[in-house]
CSV table of C-alpha atoms in Angstrom, one decimal:
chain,number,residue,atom,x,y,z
V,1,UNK,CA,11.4,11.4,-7.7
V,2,UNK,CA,8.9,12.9,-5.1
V,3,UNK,CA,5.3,12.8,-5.6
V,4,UNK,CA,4.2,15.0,-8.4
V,5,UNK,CA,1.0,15.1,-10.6
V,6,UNK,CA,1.9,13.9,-13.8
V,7,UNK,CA,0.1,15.9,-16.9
V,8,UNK,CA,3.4,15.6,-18.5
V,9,UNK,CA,4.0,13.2,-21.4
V,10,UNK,CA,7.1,11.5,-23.0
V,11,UNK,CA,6.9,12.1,-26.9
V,12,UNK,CA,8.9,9.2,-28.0
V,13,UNK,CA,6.7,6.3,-25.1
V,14,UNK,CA,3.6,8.8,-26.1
V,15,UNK,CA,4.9,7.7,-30.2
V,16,UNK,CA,5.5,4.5,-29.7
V,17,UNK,CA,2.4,3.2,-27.2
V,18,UNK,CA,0.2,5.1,-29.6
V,19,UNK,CA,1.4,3.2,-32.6
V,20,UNK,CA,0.9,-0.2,-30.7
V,21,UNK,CA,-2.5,1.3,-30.0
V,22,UNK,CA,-3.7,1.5,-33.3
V,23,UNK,CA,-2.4,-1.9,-34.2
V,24,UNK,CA,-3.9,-3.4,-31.8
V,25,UNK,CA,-7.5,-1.2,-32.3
V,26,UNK,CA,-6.7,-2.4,-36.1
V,27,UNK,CA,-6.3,-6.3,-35.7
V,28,UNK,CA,-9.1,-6.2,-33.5
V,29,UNK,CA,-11.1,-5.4,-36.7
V,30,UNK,CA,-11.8,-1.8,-36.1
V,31,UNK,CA,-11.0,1.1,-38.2
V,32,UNK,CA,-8.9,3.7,-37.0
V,33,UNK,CA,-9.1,6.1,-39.5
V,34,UNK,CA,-13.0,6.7,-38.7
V,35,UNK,CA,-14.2,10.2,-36.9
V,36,UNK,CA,-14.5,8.6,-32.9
V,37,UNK,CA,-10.8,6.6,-33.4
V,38,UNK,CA,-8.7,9.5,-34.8
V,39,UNK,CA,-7.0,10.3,-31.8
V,40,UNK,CA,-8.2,6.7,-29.7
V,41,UNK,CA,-4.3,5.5,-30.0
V,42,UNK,CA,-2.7,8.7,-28.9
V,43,UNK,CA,-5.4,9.3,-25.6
V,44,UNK,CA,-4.5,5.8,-25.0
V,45,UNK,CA,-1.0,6.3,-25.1
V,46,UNK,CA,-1.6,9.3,-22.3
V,47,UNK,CA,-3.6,7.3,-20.3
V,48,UNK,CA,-1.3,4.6,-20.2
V,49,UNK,CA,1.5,6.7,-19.3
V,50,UNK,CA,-0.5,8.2,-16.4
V,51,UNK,CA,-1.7,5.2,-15.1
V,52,UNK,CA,1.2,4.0,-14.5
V,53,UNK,CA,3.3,7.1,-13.4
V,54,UNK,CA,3.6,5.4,-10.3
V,55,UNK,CA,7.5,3.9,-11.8
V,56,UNK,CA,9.2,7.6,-11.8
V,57,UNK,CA,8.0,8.4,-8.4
V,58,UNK,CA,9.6,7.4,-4.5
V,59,UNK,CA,7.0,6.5,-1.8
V,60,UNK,CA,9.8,6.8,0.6
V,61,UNK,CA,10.9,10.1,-0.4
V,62,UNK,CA,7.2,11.1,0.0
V,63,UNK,CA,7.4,10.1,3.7
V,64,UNK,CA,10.4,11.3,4.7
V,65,UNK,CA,9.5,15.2,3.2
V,66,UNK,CA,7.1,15.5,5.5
V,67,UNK,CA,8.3,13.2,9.0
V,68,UNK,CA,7.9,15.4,11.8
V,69,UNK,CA,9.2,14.6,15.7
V,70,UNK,CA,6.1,14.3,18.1
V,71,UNK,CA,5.3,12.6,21.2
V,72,UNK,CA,1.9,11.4,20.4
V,73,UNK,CA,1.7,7.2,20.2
V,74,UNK,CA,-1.3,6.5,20.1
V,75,UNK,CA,-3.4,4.9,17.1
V,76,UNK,CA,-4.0,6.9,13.3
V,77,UNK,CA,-6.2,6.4,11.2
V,78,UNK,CA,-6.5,7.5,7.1
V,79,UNK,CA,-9.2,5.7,6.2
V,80,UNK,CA,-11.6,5.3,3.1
V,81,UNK,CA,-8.9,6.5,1.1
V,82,UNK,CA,-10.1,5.7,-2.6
V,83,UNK,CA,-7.3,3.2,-5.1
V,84,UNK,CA,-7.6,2.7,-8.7
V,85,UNK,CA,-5.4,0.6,-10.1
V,86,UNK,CA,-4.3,-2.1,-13.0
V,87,UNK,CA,-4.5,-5.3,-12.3
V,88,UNK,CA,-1.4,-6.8,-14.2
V,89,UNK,CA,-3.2,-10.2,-15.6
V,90,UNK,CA,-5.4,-8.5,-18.1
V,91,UNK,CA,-4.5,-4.7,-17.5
V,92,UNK,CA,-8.3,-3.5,-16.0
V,93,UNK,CA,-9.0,-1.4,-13.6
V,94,UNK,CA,-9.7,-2.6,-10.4
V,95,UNK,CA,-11.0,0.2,-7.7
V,96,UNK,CA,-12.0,0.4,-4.4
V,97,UNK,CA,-10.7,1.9,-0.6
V,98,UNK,CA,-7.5,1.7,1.5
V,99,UNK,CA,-7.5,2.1,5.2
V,100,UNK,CA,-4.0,2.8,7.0
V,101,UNK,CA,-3.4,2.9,10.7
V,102,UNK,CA,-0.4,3.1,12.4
V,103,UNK,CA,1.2,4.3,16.1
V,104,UNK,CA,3.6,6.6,15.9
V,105,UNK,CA,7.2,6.1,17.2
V,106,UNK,CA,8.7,9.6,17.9
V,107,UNK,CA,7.6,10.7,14.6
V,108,UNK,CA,4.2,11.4,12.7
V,109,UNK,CA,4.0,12.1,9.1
V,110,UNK,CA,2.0,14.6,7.0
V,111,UNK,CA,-1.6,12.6,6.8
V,112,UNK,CA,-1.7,13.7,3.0
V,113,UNK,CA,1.0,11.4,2.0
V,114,UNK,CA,-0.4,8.2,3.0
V,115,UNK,CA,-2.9,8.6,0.4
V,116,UNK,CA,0.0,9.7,-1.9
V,117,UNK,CA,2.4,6.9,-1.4
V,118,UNK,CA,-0.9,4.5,-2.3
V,119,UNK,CA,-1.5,6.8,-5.8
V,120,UNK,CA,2.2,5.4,-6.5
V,121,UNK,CA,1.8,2.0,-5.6
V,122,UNK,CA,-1.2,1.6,-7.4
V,123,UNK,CA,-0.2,3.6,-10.3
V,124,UNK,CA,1.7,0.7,-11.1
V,125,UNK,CA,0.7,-2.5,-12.8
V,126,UNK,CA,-0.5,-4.3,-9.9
V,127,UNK,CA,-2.3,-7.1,-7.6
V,128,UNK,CA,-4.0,-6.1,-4.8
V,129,UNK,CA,-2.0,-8.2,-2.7
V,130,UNK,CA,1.3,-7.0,-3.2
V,131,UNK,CA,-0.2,-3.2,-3.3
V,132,UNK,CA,-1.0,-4.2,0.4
V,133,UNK,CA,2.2,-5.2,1.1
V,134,UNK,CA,4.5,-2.7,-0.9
V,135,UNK,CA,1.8,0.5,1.3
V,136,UNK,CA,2.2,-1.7,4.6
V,137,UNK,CA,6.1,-2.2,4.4
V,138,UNK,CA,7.1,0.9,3.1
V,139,UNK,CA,5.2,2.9,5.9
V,140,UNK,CA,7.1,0.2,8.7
V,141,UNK,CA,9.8,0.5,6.9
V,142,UNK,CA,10.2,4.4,6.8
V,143,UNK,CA,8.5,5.6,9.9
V,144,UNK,CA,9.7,2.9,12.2
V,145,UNK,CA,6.3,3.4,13.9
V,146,UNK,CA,5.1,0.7,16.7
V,147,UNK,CA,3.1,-0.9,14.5
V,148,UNK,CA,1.4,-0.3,10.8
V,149,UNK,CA,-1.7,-1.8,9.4
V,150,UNK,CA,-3.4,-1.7,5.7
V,151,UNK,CA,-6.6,-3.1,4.6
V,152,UNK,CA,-7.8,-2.8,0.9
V,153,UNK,CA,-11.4,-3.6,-0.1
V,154,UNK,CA,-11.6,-3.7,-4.0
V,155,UNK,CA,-13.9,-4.8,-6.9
V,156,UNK,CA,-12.2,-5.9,-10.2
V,157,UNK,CA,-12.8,-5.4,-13.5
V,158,UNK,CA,-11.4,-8.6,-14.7
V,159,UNK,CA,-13.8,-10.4,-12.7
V,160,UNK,CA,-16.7,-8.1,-13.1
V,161,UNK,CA,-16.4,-7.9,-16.9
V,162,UNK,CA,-15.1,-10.7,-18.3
V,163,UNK,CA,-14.3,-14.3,-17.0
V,164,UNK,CA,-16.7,-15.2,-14.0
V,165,UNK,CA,-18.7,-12.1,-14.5
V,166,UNK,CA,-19.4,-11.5,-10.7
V,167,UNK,CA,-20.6,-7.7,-10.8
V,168,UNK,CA,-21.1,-7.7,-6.8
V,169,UNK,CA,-17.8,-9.6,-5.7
V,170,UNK,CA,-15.1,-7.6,-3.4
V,171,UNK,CA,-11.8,-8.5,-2.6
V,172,UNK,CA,-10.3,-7.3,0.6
V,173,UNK,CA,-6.6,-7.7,1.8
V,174,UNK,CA,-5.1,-7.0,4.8
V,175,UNK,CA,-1.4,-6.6,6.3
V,176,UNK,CA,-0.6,-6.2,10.3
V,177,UNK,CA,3.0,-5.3,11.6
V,178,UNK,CA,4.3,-4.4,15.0
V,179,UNK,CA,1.2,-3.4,17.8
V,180,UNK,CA,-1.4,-4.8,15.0
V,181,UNK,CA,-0.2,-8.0,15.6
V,182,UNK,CA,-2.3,-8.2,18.5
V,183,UNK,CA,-5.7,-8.7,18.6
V,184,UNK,CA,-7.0,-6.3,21.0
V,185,UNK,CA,-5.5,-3.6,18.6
V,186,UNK,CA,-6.3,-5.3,15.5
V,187,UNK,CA,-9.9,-5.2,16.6
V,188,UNK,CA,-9.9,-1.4,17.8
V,189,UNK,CA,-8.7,-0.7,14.4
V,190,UNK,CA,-11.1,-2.8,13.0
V,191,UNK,CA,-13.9,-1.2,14.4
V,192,UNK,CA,-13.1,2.2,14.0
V,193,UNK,CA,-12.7,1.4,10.2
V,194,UNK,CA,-16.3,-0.1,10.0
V,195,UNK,CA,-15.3,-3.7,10.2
């Protein structure tokens, strides 16, 4: 289905997460009956169902409702474009920017839905590299433009709070198709990104 900002919830996934959630809360030695936990399980359940919306919804159909015919071939840029997502090892957040660029081929698209189509990529359980990939391909894919690129800067929680513990690390990632497979326009791109 096309994009769509989900407030709505399944009562039987809302159920049956929330039950898991107070398990869970319960054999980790909490107690879910006390004032702050009451409704822990059933937020949780919410969360987890909006946090991962990204399933029901189309990227492509996102692009192609708002593909419009235009001459113009030269270089755009949505940049700073902000991503939070879970990272599907340990189910934390892990947050940071996307920057897309591509050069139109006949056809531009509405500049809101890039940053849609990467709210339902990373409202998915995810790893940043394949979150690069799935944004980069299914703009070339779609659009057909002369050439598509995607670079994703993130911190992780898994690696922030727990394992290594390295609070300042960043991961970036980066995909190139078409035109941004050569340098000179990898490096405009580059530069006009801050990099």
């Amino acid at each position: 289905m096309p994009y769509k900002s989900f407030e709505e919830y399944s009562d039987d996934v809302t159920d049956n997460v929330k039950n898991k959630y107070q398990e869970i809360i319960t054999d980790l030695g909490e107690d879910t009956s006390r004032d702050g936990l009451l409704k822990t399980p059933e937020r949780a359940a919410k969360a987890m169902q909006f946090l991962t919306q990204g399933y029901d919804q189309d990227p492509v159909e996102i692009l192609k409702g708002a593909m419009f015919k235009e001459s113009y071939n030269e270089m755009v840029i949505v940049k700073d474009i902000e991503l939070y997502s879970l990272c599907e090892h340990h189910i934390l957040p892990f947050f940071g920017k996307v920057h897309i660029a591509y050069i139109p081929n006949g056809q531009i698209v509405g500049l809101s839905k890039l940053p849609r189509i990467v709210d339902v990529f990373a409202r998915r359980l995810q790893v940043q590299e394949r979150l690069t990939q799935q944004i980069l391909d299914c703009i070339n894919d779609t659009l057909n433009p002369q050439g598509v690129a995607v670079v994703i800067e993130a911190s992780h929680m898994c690696m922030m709070m727990r394992g290594v513990q390295k609070q300042n690390s960043t991961t970036t990632t980066s995909g190139f198709r078409g035109q941004f497979e050569k340098i000179e326009t990898r490096n405009e791109f580059l530069k006009l990104i801050g990099k």
